[in-house]
Short mmCIF file of C-alpha atoms and ligand atoms in Angstrom, two decimals:
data_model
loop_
_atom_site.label_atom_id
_atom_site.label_comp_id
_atom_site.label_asym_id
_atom_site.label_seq_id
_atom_site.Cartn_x
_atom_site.Cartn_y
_atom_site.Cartn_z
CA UNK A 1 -11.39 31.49 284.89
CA UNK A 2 -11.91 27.35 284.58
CA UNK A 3 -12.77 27.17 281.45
CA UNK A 4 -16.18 25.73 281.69
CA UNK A 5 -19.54 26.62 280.03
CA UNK A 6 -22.46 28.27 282.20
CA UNK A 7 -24.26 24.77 280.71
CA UNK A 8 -21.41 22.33 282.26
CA UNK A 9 -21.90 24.20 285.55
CA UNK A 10 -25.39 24.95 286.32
CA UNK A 11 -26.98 21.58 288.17
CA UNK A 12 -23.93 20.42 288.99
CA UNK A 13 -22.02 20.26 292.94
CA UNK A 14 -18.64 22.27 292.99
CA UNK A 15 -16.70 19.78 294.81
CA UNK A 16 -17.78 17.32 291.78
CA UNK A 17 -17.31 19.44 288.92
CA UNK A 18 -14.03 21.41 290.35
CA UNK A 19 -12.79 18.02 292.10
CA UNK A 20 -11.55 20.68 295.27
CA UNK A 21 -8.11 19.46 296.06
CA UNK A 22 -7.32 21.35 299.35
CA UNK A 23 -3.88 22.52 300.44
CA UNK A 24 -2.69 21.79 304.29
CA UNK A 25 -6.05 21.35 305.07
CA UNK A 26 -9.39 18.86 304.12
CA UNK A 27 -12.61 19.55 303.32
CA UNK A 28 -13.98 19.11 306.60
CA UNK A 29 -11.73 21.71 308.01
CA UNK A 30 -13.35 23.65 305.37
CA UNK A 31 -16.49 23.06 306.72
CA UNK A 32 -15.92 22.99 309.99
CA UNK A 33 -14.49 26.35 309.85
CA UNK A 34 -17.31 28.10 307.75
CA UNK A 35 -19.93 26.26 310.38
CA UNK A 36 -17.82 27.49 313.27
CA UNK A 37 -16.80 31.07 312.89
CA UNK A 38 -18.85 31.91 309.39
CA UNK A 39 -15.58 31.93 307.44
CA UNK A 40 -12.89 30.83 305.42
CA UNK A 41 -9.80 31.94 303.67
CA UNK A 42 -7.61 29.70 302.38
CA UNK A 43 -5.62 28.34 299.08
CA UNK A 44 -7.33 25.30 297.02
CA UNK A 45 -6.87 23.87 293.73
CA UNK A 46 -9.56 23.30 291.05
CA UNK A 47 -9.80 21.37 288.17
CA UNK A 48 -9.93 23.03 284.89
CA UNK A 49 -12.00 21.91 281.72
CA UNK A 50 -8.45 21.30 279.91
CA UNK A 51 -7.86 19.26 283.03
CA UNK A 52 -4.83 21.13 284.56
CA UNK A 53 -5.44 22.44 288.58
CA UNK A 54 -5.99 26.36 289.16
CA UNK A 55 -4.47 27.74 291.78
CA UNK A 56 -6.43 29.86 293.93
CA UNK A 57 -7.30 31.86 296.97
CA UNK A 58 -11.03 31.39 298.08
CA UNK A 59 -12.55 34.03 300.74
CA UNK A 60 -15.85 32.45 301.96
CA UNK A 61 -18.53 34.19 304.04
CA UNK A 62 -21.22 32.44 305.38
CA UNK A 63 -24.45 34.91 306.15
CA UNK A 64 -27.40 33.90 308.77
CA UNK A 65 -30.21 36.92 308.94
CA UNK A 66 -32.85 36.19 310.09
CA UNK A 67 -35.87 35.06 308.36
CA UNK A 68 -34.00 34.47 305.29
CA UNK A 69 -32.41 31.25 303.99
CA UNK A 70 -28.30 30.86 305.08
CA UNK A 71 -26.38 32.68 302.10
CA UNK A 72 -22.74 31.83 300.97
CA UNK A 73 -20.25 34.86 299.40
CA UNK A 74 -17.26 33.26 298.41
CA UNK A 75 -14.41 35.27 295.98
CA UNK A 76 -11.75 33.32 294.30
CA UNK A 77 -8.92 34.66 292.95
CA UNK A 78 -6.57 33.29 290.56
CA UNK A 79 -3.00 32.99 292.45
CA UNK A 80 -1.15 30.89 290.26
CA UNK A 81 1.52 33.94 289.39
CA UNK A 82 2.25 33.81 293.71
CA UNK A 83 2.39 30.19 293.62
CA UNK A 84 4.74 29.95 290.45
CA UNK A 85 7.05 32.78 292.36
CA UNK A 86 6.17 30.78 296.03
CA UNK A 87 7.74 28.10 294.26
CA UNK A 88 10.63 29.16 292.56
CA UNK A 89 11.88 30.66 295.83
CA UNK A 90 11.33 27.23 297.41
CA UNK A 91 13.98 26.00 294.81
CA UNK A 92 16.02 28.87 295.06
CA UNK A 93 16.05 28.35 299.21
CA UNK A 94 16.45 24.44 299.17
CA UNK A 95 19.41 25.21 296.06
CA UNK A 96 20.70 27.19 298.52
CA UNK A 97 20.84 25.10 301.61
CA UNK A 98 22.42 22.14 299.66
CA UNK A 99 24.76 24.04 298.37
CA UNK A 100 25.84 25.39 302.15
CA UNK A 101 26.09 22.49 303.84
CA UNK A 102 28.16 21.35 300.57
CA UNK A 103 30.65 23.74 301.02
CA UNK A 104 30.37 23.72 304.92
CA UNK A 105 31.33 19.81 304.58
CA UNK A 106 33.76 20.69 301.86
CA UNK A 107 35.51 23.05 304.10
CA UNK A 108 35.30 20.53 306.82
CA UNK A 109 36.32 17.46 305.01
CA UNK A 110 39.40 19.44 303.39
CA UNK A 111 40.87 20.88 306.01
CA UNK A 112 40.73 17.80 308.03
CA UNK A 113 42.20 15.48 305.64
CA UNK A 114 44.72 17.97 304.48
CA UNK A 115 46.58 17.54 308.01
CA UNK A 116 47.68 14.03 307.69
CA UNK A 117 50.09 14.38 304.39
CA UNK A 118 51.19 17.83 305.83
CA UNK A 119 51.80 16.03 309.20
CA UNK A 120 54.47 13.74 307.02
CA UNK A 121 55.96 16.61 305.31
CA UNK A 122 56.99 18.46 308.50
CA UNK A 123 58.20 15.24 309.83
CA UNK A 124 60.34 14.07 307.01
CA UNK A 125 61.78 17.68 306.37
CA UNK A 126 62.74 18.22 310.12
CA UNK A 127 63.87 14.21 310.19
CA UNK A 128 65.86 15.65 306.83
CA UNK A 129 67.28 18.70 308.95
CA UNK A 130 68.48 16.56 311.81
CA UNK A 131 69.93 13.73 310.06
CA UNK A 132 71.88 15.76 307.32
CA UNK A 133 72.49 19.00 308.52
CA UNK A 134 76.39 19.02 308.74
CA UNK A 135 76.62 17.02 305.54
CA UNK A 136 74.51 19.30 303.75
CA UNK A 137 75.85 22.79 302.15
CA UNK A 138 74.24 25.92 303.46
CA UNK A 139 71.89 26.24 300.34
CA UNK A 140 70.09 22.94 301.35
CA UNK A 141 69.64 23.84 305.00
CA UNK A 142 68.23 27.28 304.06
CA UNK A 143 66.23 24.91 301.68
CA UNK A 144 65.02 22.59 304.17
CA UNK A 145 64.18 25.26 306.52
CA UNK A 146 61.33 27.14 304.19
CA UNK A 147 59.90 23.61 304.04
CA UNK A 148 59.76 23.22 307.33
CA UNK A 149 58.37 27.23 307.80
CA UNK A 150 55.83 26.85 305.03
CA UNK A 151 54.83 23.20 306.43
CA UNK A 152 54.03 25.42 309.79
CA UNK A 153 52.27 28.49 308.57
CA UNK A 154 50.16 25.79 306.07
CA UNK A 155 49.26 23.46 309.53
CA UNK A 156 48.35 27.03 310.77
CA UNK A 157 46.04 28.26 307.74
CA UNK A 158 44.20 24.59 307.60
CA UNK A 159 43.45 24.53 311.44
CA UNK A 160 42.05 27.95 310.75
CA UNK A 161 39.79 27.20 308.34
CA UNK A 162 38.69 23.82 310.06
CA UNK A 163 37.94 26.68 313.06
CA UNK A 164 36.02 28.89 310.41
CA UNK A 165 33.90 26.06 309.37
CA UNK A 166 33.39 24.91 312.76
CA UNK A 167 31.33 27.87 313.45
CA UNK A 168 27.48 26.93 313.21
CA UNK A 169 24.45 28.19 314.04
CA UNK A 170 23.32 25.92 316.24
CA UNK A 171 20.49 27.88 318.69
CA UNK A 172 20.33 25.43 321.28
CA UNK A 173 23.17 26.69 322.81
CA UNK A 174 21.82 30.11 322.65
CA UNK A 175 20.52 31.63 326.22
CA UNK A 176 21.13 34.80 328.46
CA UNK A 177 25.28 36.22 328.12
CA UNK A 178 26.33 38.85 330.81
CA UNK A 179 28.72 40.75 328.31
CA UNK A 180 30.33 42.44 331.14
CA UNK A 181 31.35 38.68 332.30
CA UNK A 182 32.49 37.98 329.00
CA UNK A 183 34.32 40.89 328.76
CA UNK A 184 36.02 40.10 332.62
CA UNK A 185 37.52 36.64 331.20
CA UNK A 186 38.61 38.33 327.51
CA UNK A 187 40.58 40.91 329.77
CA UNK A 188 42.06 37.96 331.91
CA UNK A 189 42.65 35.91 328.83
CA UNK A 190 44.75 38.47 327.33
CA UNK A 191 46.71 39.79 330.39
CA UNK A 192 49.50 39.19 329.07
CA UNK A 193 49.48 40.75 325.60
CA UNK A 194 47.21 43.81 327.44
CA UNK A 195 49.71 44.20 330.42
CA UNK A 196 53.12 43.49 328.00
CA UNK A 197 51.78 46.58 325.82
CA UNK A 198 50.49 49.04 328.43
CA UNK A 199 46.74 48.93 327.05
CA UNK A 200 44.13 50.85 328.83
CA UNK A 201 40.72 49.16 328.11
CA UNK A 202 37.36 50.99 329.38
CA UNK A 203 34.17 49.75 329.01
CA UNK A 204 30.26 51.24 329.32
CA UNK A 205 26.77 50.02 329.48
CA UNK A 206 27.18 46.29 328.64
CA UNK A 207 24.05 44.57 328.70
CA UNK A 208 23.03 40.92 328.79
CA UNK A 209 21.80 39.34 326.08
CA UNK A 210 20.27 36.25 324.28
CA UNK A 211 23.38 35.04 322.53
CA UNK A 212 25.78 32.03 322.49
CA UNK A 213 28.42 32.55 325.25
CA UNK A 214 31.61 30.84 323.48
CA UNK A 215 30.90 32.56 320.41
CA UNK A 216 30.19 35.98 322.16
CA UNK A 217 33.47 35.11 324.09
CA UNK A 218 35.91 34.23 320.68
CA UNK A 219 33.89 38.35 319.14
CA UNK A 220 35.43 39.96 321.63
CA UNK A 221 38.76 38.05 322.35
CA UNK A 222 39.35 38.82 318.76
CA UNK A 223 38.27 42.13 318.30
CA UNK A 224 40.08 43.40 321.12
CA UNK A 225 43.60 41.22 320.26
CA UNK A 226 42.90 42.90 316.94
CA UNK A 227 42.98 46.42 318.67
CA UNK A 228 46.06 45.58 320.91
CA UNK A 229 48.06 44.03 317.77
CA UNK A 230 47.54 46.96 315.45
CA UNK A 231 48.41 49.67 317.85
CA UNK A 232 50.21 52.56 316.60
CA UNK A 233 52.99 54.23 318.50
CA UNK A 234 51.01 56.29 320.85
CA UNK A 235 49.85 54.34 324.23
CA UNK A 236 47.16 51.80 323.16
CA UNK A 237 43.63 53.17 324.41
CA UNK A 238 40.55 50.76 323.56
CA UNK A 239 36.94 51.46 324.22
CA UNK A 240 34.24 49.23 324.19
CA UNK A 241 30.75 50.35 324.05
CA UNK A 242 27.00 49.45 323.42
CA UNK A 243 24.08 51.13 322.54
CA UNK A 244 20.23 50.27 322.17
CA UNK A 245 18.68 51.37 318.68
CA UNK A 246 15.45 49.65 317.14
CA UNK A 247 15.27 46.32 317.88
CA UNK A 248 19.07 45.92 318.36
CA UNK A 249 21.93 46.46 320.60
CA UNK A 250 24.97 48.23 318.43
CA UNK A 251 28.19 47.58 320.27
CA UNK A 252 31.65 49.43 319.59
CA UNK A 253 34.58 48.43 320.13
CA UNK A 254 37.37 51.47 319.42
CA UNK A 255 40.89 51.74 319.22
CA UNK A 256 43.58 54.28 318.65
CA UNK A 257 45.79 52.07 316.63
CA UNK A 258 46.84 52.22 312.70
CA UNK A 259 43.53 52.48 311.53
CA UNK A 260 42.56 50.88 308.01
CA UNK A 261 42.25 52.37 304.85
CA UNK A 262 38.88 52.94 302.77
CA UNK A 263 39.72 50.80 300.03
CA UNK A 264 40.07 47.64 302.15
CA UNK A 265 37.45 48.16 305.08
CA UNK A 266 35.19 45.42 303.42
CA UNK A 267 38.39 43.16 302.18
CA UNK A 268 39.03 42.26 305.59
CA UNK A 269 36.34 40.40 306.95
CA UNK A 270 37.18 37.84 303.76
CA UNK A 271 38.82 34.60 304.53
CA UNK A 272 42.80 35.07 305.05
CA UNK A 273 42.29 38.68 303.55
CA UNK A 274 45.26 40.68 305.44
CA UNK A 275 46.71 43.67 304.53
CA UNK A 276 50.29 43.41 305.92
CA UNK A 277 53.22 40.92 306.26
CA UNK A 278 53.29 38.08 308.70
CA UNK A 279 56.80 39.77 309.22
CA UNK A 280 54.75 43.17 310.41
CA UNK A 281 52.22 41.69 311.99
CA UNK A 282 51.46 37.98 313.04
CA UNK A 283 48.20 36.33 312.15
CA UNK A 284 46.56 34.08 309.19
CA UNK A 285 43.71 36.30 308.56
CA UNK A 286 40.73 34.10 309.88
CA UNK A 287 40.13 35.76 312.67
CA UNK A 288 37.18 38.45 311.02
CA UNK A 289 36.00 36.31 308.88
CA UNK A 290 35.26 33.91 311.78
CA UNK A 291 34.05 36.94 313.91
CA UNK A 292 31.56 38.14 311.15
CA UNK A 293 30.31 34.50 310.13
CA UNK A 294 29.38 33.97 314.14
CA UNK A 295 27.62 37.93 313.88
CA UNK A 296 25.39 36.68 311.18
CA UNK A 297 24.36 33.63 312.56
CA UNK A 298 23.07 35.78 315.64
CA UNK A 299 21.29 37.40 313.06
CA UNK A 300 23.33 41.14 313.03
CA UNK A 301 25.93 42.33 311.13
CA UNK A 302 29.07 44.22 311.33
CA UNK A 303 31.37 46.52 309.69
CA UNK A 304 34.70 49.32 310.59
CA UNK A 305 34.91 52.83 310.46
CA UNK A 306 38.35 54.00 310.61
CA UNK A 307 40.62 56.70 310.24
CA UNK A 308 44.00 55.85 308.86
CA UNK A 309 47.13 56.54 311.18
CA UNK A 310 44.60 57.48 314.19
CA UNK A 311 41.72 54.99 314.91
CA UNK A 312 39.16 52.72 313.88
CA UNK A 313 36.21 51.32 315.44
CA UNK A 314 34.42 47.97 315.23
CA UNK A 315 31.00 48.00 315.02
CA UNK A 316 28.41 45.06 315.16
CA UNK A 317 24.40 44.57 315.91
CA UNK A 318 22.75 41.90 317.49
CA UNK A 319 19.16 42.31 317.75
CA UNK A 320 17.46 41.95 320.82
CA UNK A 321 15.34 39.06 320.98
CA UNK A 322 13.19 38.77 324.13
CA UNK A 323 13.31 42.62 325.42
P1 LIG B 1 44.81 38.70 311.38
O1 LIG B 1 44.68 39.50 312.63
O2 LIG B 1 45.23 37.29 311.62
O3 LIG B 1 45.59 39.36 310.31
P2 LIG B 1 41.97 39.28 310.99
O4 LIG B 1 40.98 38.60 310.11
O5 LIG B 1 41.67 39.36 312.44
O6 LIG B 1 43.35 38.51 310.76
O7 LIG B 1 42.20 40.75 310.45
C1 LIG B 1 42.37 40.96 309.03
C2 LIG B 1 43.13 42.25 308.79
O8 LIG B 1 42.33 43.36 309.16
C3 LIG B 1 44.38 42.40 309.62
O9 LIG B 1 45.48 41.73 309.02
C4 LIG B 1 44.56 43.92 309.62
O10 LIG B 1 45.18 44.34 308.45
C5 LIG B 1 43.13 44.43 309.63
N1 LIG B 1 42.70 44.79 311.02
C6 LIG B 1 41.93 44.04 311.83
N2 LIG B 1 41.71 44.68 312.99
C7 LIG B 1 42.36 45.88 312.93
C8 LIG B 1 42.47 46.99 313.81
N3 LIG B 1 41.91 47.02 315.02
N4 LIG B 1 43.22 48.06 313.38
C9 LIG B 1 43.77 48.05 312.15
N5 LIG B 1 43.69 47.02 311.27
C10 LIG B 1 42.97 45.95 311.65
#
């Protein structure tokens, strides 16, 4: 497997000859651990006669019977296929990181400096409006004014994606959320959107679990202003449920609203991805994409089922951590 001739080898110590280089661990560990609890499994290099390093994986017994001299059975195996893959997934992971936190910075450092010149063109356009607008023909007002309503709806769509890249991942603010809580101050939050609209919201086995609060809070306020704003004509009924399947709670959150089409129930949860006017509905679009980005970072997923023209229903996982 080395390369070397029974006549280089014979006489000669293996830590010489194969110059052992050892891989998060020494050669006293080695020993230490065959001495201690008569084994040892663990990855090592050793020199080759072309001198390149061989990967491998050494299994070491040590064997005491009595009367008979201490014995050593050691297999090696060639592993330098696992470490070539072992390393190209390194790249691939690292590749990956970088590039994340380039475009997380990216979406940061964009959307923030964005506001400033966009500040001075809603300034100078209303300044524009105020100053001029009897001197001006009708044609220039209309004019000014899509400057000034495109100036808005643009301040809108950048503080929404500042909010979208805001979202992190960051578990120390992870501990134990009372859903049925965080469901009580949704409710309150949205009184008046909930009471204006005559919606009837039930609820059913919420449990409490290892989550971040604020990001549990903004899932629900969404989903549920979702439900309210795309209710059809009949009176708005939403449900919100949870149940307990391998390793994960699966929570529901149903409405009897317009309902979404097949085509586009995977469209949505992209960035700004709506499917009607801002004249039909209000909104920028953000708000699913920033709903599924926090669902992954807990580690679940989500996804709608839906029923065009009767219902659809929201549902997400979060697996259950310290059960
Ligand atoms: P916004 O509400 O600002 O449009 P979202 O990202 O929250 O942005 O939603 C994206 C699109 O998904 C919405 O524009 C709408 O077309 C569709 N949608 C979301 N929730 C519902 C729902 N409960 N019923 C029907 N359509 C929905």
């Amino acid at each position: 497997m080395l390369g070397w001739t029974e006549e280089e080898v014979i006489g000669r110590h293996s830590g010489d000859l194969l110059q052992t280089r050892f891989e998060n661990s020494s050669r006293e560990d080695f020993c230490n651990k065959l001495l201690k609890d008569g084994h040892y499994l663990g990855d090592l290099y050793y020199l080759c006669k072309d001198k390149t390093y061989l990967p491998v994986e050494v299994n070491v017994k040590k064997s005491d019977q009595k009367g008979k001299k201490t014995s050593i059975l050691a297999s090696i195996h060639d592993i330098s296929k696992r470490k070539q893959r072992d390393e190209k997934l390194k790249r691939t992971v690292d590749e990956l990181k970088r590039s994340n936190k380039e475009l997380k910075r990216f979406a940061y450092v964009s959307s923030h400096d964005l506001q400033e010149p966009l500040r001075m063109v809603t300034l100078y356009s209303q300044l524009l409006e105020k100053r001029y607008k009897n001197s001006l023909d009708n044609d220039a007002n209309d004019f000014i004014n899509y400057i000034v309503e495109n100036a808005k709806r643009m301040k809108q769509l950048i503080e929404d994606l500042l909010e979208y890249s805001k979202v992190t991942n960051d578990a120390k603010k992870f501990g134990n959320v009372d859903l049925e809580k965080v469901v009580d101050i949704v409710i309150s939050n949205l009184s008046i959107p909930i009471t204006g609209n005559n919606v009837n919201i039930t609820r059913k086995n919420l449990p409490t679990i290892f989550a971040d609060e604020n990001q549990m809070l903004q899932v629900f306020q969404n989903l549920i202003t979702n439900a309210i704003k795309f209710k059809g004509k009949k009176h708005s009924e939403i449900h919100i449920s949870a149940k307990k399947e391998e390793g994960k709670w699966i929570f529901a959150i149903k409405d009897n609203g317009i309902g979404i089409k097949p085509d586009y129930v995977d469209q949505i949860f992209e960035v700004f991805k709506r499917l009607h006017t801002k004249e039909e509905y209000p909104g920028t679009g953000i708000g699913l994409s920033i709903v599924q980005k926090i669902i992954n970072h807990h580690g679940g997923r989500i996804w709608v089922e839906s029923e065009p023209g009767h219902e659809s229903t929201f549902y997400f996982t979060i697996p259950i951590i310290n059960d």
